[in-house]
Coordinates of C-alpha atoms and ligand atoms in Angstrom, one line a residue:
X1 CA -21.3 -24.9 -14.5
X2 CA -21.2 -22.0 -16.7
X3 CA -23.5 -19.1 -15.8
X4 CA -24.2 -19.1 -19.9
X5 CA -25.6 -23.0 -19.8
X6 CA -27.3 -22.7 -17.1
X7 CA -30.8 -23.4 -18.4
X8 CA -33.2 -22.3 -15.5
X9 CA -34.6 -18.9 -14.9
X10 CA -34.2 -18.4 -11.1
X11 CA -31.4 -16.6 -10.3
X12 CA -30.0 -18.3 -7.0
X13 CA -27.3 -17.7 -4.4
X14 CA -24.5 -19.4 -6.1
X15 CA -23.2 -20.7 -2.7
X16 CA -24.3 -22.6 0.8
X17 CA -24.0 -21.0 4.0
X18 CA -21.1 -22.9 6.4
X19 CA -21.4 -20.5 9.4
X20 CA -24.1 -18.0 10.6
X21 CA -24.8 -15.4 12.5
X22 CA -28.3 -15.1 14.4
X23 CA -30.7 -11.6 14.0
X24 CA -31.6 -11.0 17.2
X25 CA -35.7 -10.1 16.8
X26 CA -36.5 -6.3 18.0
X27 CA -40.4 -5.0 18.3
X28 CA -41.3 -1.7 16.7
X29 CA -42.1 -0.1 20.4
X30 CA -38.2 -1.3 20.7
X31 CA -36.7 0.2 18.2
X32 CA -38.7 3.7 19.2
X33 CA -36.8 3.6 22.4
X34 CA -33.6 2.7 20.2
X35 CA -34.1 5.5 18.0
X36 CA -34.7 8.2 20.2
X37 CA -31.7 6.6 22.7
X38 CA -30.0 7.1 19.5
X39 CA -31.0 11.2 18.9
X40 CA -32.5 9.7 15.8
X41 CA -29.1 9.5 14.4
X42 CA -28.6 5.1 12.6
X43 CA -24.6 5.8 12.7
X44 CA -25.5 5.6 16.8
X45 CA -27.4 2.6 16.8
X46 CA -25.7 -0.7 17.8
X47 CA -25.4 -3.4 15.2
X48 CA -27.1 -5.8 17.6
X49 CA -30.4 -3.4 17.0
X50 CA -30.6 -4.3 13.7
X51 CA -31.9 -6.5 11.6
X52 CA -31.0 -6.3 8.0
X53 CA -27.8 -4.0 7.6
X54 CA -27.7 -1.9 4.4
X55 CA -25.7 0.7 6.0
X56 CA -22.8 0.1 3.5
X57 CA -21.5 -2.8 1.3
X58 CA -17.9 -2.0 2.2
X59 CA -16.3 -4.4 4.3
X60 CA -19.3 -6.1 5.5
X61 CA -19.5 -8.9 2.9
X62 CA -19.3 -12.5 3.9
X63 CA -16.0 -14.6 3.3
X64 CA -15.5 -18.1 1.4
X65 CA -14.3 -21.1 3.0
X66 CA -11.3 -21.0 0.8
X67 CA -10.5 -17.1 1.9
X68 CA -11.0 -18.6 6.0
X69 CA -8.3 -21.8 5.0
X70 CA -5.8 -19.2 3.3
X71 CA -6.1 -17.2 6.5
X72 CA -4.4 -20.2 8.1
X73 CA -1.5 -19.7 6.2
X74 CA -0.9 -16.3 6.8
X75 CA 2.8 -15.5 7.3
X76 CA 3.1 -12.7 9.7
X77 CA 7.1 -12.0 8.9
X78 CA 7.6 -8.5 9.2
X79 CA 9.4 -8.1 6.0
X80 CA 8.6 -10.5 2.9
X81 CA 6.4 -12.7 4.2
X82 CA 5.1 -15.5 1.7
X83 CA 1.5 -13.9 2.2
X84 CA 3.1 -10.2 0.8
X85 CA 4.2 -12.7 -2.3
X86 CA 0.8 -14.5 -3.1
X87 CA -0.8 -11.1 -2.6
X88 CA 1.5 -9.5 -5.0
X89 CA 1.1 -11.9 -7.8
X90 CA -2.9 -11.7 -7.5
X91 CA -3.0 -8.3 -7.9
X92 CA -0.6 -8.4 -10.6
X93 CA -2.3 -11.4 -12.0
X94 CA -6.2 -9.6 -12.0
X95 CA -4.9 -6.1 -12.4
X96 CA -1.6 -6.4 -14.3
X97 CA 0.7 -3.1 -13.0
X98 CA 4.0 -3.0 -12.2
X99 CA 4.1 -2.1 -8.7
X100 CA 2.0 -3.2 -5.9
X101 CA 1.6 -1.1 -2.3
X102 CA -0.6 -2.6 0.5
X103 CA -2.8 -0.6 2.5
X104 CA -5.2 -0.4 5.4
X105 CA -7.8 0.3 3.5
X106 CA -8.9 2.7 0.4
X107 CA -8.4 6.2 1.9
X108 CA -4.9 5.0 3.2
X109 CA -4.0 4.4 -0.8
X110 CA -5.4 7.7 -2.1
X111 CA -4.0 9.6 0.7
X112 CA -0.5 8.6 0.0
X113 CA -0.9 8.9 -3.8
X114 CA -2.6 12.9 -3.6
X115 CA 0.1 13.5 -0.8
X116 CA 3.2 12.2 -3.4
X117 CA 1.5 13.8 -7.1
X118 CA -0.4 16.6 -6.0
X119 CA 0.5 20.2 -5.0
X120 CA -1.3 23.1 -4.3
X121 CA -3.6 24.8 -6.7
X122 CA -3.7 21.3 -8.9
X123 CA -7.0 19.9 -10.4
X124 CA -7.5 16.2 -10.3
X125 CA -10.5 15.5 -12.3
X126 CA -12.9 12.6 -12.0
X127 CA -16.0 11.0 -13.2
X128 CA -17.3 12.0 -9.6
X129 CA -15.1 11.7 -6.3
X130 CA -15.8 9.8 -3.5
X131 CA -16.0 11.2 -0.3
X132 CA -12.5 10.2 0.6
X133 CA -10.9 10.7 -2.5
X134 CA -12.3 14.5 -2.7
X135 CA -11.1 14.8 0.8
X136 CA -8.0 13.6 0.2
X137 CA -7.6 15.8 -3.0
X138 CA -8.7 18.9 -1.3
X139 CA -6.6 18.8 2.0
X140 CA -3.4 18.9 -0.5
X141 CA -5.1 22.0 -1.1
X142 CA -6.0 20.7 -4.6
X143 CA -9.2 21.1 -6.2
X144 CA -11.6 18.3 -6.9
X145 CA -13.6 18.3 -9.7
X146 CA -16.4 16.0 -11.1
X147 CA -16.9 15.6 -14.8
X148 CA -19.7 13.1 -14.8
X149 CA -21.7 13.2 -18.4
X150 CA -25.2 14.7 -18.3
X151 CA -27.1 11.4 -17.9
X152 CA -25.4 10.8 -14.6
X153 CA -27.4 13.6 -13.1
X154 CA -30.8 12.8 -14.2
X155 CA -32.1 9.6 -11.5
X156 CA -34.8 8.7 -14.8
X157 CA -32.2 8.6 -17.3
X158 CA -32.0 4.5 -18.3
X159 CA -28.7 5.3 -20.2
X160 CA -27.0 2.0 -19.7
X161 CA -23.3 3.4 -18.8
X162 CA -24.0 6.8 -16.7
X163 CA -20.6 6.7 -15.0
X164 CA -19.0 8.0 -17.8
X165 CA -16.7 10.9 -17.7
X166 CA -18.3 13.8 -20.4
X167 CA -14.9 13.9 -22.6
X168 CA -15.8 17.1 -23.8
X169 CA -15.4 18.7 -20.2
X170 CA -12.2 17.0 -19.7
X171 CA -10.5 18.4 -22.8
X172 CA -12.1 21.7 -22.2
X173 CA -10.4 21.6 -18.5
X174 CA -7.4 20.9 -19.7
X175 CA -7.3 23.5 -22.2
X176 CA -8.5 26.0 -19.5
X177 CA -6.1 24.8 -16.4
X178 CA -3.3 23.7 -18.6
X179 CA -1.9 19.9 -18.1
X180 CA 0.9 20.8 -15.9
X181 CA -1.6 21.7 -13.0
X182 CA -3.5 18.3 -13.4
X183 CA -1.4 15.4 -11.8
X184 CA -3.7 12.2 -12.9
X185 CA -6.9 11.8 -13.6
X186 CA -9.2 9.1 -11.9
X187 CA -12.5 7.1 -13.2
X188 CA -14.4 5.6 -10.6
X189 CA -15.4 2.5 -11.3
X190 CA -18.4 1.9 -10.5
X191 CA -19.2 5.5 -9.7
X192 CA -20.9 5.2 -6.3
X193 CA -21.6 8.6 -5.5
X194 CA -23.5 8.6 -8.9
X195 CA -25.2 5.3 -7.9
X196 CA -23.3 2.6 -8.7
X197 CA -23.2 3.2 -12.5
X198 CA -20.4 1.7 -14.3
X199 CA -17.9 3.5 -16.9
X200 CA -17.8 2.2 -20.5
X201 CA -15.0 0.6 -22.5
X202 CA -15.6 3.0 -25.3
X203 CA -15.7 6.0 -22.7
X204 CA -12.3 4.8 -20.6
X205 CA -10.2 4.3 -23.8
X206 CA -12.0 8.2 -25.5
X207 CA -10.6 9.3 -21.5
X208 CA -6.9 7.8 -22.3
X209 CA -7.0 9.5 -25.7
X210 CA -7.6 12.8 -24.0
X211 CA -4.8 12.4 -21.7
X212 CA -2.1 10.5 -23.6
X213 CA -0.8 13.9 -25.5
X214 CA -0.9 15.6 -22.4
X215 CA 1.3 12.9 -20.6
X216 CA -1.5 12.6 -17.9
X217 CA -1.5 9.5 -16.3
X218 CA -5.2 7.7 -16.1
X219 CA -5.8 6.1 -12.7
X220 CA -8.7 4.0 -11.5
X221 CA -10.7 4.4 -7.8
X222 CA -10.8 0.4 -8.4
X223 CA -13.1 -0.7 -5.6
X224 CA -15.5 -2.3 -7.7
X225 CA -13.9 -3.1 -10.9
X226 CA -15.4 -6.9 -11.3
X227 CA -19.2 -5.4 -11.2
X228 CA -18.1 -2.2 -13.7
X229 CA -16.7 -5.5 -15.8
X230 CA -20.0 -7.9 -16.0
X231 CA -21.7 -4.3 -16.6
X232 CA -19.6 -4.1 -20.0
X233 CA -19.8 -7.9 -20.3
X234 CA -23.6 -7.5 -19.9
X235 CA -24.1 -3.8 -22.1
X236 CA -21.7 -3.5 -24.0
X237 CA -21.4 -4.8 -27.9
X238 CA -18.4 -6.7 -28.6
X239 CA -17.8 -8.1 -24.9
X240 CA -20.7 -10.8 -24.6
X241 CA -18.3 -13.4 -25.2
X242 CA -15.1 -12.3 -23.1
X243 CA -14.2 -13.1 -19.8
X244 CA -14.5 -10.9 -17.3
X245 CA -11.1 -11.8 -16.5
X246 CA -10.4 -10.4 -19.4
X247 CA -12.1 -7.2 -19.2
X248 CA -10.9 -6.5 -16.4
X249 CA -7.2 -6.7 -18.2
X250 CA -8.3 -4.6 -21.2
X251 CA -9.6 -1.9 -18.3
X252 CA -6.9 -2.1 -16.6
X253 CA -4.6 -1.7 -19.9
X254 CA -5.9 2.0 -20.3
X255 CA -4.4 3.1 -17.4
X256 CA -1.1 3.7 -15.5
X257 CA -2.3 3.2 -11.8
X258 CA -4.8 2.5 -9.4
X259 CA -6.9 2.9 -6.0
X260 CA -8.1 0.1 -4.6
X261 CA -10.4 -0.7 -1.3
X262 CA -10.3 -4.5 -1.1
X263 CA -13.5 -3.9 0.9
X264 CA -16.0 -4.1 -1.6
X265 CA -14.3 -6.7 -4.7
X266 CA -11.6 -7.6 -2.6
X267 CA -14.2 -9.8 -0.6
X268 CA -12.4 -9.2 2.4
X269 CA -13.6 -6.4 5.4
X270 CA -10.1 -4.8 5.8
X271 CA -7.6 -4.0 3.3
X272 CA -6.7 -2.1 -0.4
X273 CA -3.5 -1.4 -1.9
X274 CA -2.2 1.5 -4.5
X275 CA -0.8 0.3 -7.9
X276 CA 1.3 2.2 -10.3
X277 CA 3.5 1.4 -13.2
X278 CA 6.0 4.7 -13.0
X279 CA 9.4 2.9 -10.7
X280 CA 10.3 6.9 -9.4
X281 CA 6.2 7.2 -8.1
X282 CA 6.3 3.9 -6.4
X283 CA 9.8 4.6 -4.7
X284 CA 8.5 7.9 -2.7
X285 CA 4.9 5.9 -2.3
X286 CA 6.8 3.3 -0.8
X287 CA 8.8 5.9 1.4
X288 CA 5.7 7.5 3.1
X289 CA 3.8 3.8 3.6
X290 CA 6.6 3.3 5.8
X291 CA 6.0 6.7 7.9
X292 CA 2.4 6.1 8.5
X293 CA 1.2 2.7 7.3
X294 CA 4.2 0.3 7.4
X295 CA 6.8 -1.7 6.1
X296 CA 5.8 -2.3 2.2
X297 CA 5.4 -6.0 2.4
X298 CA 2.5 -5.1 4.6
X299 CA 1.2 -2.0 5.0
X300 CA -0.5 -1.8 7.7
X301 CA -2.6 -5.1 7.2
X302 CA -1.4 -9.0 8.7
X303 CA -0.2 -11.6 6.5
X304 CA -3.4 -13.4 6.9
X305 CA -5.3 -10.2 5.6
X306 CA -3.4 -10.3 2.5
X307 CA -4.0 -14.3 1.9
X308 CA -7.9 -13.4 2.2
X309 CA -7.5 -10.6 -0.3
X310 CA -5.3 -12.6 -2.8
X311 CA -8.2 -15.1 -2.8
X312 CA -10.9 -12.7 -3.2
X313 CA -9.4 -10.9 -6.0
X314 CA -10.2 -14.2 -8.1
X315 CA -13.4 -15.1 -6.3
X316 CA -15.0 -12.0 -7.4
X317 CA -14.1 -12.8 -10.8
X318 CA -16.8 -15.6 -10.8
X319 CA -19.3 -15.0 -13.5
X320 CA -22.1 -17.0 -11.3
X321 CA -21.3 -14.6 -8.2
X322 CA -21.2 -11.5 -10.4
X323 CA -24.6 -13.0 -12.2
X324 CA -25.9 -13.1 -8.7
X325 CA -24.6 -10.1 -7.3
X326 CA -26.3 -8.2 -10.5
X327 CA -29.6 -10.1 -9.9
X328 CA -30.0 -8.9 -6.3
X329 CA -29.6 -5.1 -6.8
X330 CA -31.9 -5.5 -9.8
X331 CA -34.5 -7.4 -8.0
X332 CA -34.7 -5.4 -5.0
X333 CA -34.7 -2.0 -7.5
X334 CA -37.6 -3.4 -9.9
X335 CA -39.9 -4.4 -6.9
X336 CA -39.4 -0.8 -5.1
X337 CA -40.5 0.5 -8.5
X338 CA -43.5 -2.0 -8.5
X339 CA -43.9 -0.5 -5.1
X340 CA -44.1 3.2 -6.7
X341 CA -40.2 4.4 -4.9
X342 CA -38.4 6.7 -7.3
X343 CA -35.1 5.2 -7.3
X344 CA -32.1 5.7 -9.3
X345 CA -31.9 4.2 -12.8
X346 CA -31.1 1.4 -13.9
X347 CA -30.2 -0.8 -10.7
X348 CA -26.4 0.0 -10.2
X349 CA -24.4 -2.8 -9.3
X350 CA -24.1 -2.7 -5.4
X351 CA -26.6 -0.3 -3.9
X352 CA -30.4 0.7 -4.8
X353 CA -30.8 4.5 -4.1
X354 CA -34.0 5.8 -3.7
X355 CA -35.1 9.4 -4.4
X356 CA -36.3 10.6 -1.3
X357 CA -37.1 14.3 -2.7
X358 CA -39.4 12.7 -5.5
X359 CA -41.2 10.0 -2.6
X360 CA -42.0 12.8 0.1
X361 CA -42.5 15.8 -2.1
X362 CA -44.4 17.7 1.5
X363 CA -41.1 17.8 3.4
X364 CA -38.7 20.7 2.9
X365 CA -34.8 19.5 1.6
X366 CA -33.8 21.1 5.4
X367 CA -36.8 19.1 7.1
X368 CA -34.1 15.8 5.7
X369 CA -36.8 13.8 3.5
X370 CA -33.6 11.4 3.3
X371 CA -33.4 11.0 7.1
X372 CA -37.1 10.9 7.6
X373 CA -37.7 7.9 5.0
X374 CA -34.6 6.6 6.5
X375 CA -35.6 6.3 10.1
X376 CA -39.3 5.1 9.1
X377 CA -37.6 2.0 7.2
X378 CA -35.9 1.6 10.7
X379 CA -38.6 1.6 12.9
X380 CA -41.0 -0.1 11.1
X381 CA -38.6 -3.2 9.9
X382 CA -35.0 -2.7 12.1
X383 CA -33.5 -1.9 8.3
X384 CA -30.7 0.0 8.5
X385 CA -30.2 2.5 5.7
X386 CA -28.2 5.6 4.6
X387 CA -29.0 8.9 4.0
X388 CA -26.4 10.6 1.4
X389 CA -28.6 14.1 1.0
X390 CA -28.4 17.3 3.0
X391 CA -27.6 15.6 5.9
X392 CA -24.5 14.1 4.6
X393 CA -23.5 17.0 2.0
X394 CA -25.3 20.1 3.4
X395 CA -23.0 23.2 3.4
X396 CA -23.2 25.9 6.2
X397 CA -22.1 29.0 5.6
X398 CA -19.5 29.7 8.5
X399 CA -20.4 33.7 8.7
X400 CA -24.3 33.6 8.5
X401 CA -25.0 30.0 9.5
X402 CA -27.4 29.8 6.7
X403 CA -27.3 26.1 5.2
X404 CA -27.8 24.7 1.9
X405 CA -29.0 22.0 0.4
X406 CA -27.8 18.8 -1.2
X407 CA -28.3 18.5 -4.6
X408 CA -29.7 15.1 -4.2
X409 CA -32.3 13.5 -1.5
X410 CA -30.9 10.0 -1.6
X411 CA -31.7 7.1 0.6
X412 CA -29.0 4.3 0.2
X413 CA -29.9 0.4 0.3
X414 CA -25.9 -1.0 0.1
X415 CA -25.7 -5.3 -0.4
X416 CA -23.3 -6.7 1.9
X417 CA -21.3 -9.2 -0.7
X418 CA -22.7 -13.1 0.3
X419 CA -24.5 -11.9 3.4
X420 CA -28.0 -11.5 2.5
X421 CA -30.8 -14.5 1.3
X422 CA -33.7 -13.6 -1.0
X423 CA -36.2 -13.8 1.8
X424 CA -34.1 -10.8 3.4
X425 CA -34.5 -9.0 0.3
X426 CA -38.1 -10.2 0.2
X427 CA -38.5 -8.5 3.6
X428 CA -36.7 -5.6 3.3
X429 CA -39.5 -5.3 0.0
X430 CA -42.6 -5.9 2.6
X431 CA -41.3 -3.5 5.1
X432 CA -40.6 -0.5 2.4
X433 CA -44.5 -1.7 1.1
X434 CA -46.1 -0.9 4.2
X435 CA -43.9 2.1 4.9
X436 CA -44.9 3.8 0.7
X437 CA -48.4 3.4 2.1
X438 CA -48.0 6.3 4.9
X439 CA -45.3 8.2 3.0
X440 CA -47.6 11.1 3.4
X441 CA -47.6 10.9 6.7
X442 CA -43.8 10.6 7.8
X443 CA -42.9 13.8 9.0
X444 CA -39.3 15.9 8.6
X445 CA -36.5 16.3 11.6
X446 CA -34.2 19.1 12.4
X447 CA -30.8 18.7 13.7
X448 CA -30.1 20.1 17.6
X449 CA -26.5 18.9 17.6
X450 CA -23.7 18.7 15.1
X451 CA -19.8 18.4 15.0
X452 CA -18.0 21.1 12.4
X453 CA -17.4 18.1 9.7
X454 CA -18.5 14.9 8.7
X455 CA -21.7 16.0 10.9
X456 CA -24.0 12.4 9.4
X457 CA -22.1 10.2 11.7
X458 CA -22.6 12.1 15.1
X459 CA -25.3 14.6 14.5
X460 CA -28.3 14.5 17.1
X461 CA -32.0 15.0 16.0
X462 CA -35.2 15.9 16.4
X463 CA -38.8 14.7 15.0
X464 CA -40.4 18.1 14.0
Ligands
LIG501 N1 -13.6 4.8 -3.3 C1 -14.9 4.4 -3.4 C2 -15.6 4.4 -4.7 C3 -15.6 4.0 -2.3 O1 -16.9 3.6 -2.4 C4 -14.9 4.0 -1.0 C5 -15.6 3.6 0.2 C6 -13.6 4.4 -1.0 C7 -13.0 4.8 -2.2 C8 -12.8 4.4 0.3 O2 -12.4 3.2 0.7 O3 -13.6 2.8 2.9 O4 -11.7 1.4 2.1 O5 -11.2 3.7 2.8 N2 -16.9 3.5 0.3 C9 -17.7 3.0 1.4 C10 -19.1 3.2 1.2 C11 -17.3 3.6 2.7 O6 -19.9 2.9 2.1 O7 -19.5 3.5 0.0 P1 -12.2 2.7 2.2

């Protein structure tokens, strides 16, 4: 049934559950152990310690039956294996480029793509870079920039697409840096580091028309193009009657390549691929996949991996899951909000942020208000959260060790894809209740041990 006929108002989970997993129960005096066994650090706590996993909705979603009966049929022929070809002409079929490389995962794509176009001194701009992506940019020694519009920035702002790219930025960067230093430039769609917002029509096509003089190519950080579709479906005039199918063609029409971690709207918890219409670009592409990833007809993943992301490239293209999926982040943003949480506005599509800066207003950025409300949620309900604030983006200066803050106090709740019933959610709602009615109370931490990058996922701590 269509999700447009459907007459009730309950949004339900359009699917049944064939195989579970069982929570293992933990008692708060438990998970005080856990946490301090764990140098208050949720990156160090075992999965078994937890019992509902926000942590991140990348490769963690739940597969369908069909995805499990094409994994059955995966041919595991070294060089053009049958599963290579039904991959292939899914990605082609959903995405429409010329040329399709698999990968291990995301990073693996955009690591190969910034190693081939970039060159030192380049600029690659981008609605806002993932982690990986800037990383990847920047160890080319090219720079990174972000060219989000100004209601991106502002957590209140209820400006319905604020992933967009401000336009006016990117022609004046290109006037200033000149196109010959800027290889591509990327949209990420939805922008996660900007909380999950999604990236007009209008604005992707006003992007191309920036770039198209200037022969640079457009490319997408794809991983979750289906929710950035239903978004324009959703809020967007003109698109109420199309397909999401079809939006995601007309997206997809704009530009000349694309990123793509399979992990979050590939349904599938390993896997990506690069695309690229340019025959010279896919040639050398192909040429380093070999050196590090492998042969092109599998790039690092098995032939069953690549059946499970054929059929999960048209699963997610299900306007009842994409309904659904939309429903859940809105419904657990709007009762945090009831609750009193600052979160970031509107409810993006896979995630729920909350504004940890706003929420405990007496702890210092440096005291880690993100980690704080983080580890509370933890040890009062086993939820597992993420902090993306100044323990994640901090910056020490090497010479006087002084360190300074994020930008942002943020406080991720990701949504595993399929995983999660509404009485999880409901839970996850009770627990964040009864934690909003001691926020005064929770108190900051200070880190006592940290590795010189990437310090969030090994850092110790220490309740002050
Ligand atoms: N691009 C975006 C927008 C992402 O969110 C991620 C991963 C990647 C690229 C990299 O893909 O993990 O397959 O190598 N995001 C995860 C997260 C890790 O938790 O948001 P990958």
């Amino acid at each position: 049934m269509s999700a447009r006929r459907f007459p009730f108002r309950t949004v339900f989970e359009p699917f049944i559950i064939k195989s579970v997993e069982p929570i293992r129960m933990t008692t708060r005096p438990e998970r005080e152990k856990i946490m301090k066994d764990a140098r208050y650090n949720l990156f160090r706590v075992k999965s078994q310690d937890v019992l509902i996993d926000l942590l991140t909705d990348s490769g963690t979603g739940a597969m369908s039956s069909e995805q499990w009966a094409a994994i059955m049929r995966g041919d595991e022929a070294y060089a053009g294996s049958r599963s290579f070809q039904r991959f292939e002409a899914a990605v082609k079929e959903v995405f429409g480029f010329e040329h399709v490389i698999p990968t291990h995962q995301g990073r693996a794509a955009e690591r190969i793509l910034f190693s081939v176009v970039c060159k030192k001194g380049d600029v690659v701009p981008n609605n806002t870079h993932f982690d990986t992506t800037r990383a990847n940019i920047e160890y080319q020694g090219a720079i990174a920039e972000d060219l989000i519009i100004p209601e991106g920035l502002d957590p209140q702002s209820l400006y319905p697409f604020k992933g967009n790219m401000d336009v006016e930025r990117l022609e004046a960067l290109i006037k200033r840096v000149g196109a010959a230093r800027i290889p591509l430039c990327m949209l990420t769609i939805t922008n996660n580091s900007g909380g999950g917002q999604p990236v007009s029509m209008e604005n992707i096509k006003a992007v191309k028309t920036v770039l198209e003089p200037h022969g640079i190519p457009l490319y997408f950080d794809a991983a979750r193009f289906a929710e950035n579709a239903y978004f324009i479906k959703l809020r967007e005039p003109g698109y109420q009657d199309r397909s999401v199918k079809s939006i995601v063609r007309e997206m997809m029409s704009y530009a000349d390549g694309c990123t793509m971690s399979a992990k979050k709207d590939g349904l599938v918890n390993i896997g990506g691929f690069l695309c690229t219409n340019e025959d010279r670009l896919a040639r050398q592409e192909k040429d380093l996949l070999i050196l590090t990833e492998g042969f092109p007809t599998y790039g690092g993943l098995a032939g069953r991996d690549l059946e499970a992301i054929a059929v999960g490239l048209r699963e997610i293209l299900n306007e009842d899951y994409l309904k659904y999926r939309i429903a859940e982040a809105r419904y657990l943003g709007e009762h945090l909000v009831e609750i009193g949480y600052p979160i970031v506005q509107p409810p993006g599509g896979h995630a729920i942020y909350i504004d940890a800066k706003a929420l405990l207003p007496h702890l210092r950025p440096l005291q880690y208000p993100g980690q704080s409300l983080s580890i509370e949620l933890y040890l009062e309900g086993g939820i597992r959260t993420v902090e993306i604030g100044s323990v994640m983006f901090g910056k020490i200066d090497p010479d006087t060790g002084k360190e300074t803050p994020a930008r942002m106090e943020l406080v991720r709740l990701a949504l595993p894809r399929r995983v999660h019933t509404q009485s999880h959610i409901d839970y996850v709602l009770e627990v964040a209740r009864d934690v909003y009615g001691r926020k005064e109370q929770l108190g900051g931490y200070r880190i006592v041990k940290q590795p010189a990058f990437l310090r969030h996922f090994s850092a110790e701590f220490e309740p002050l």
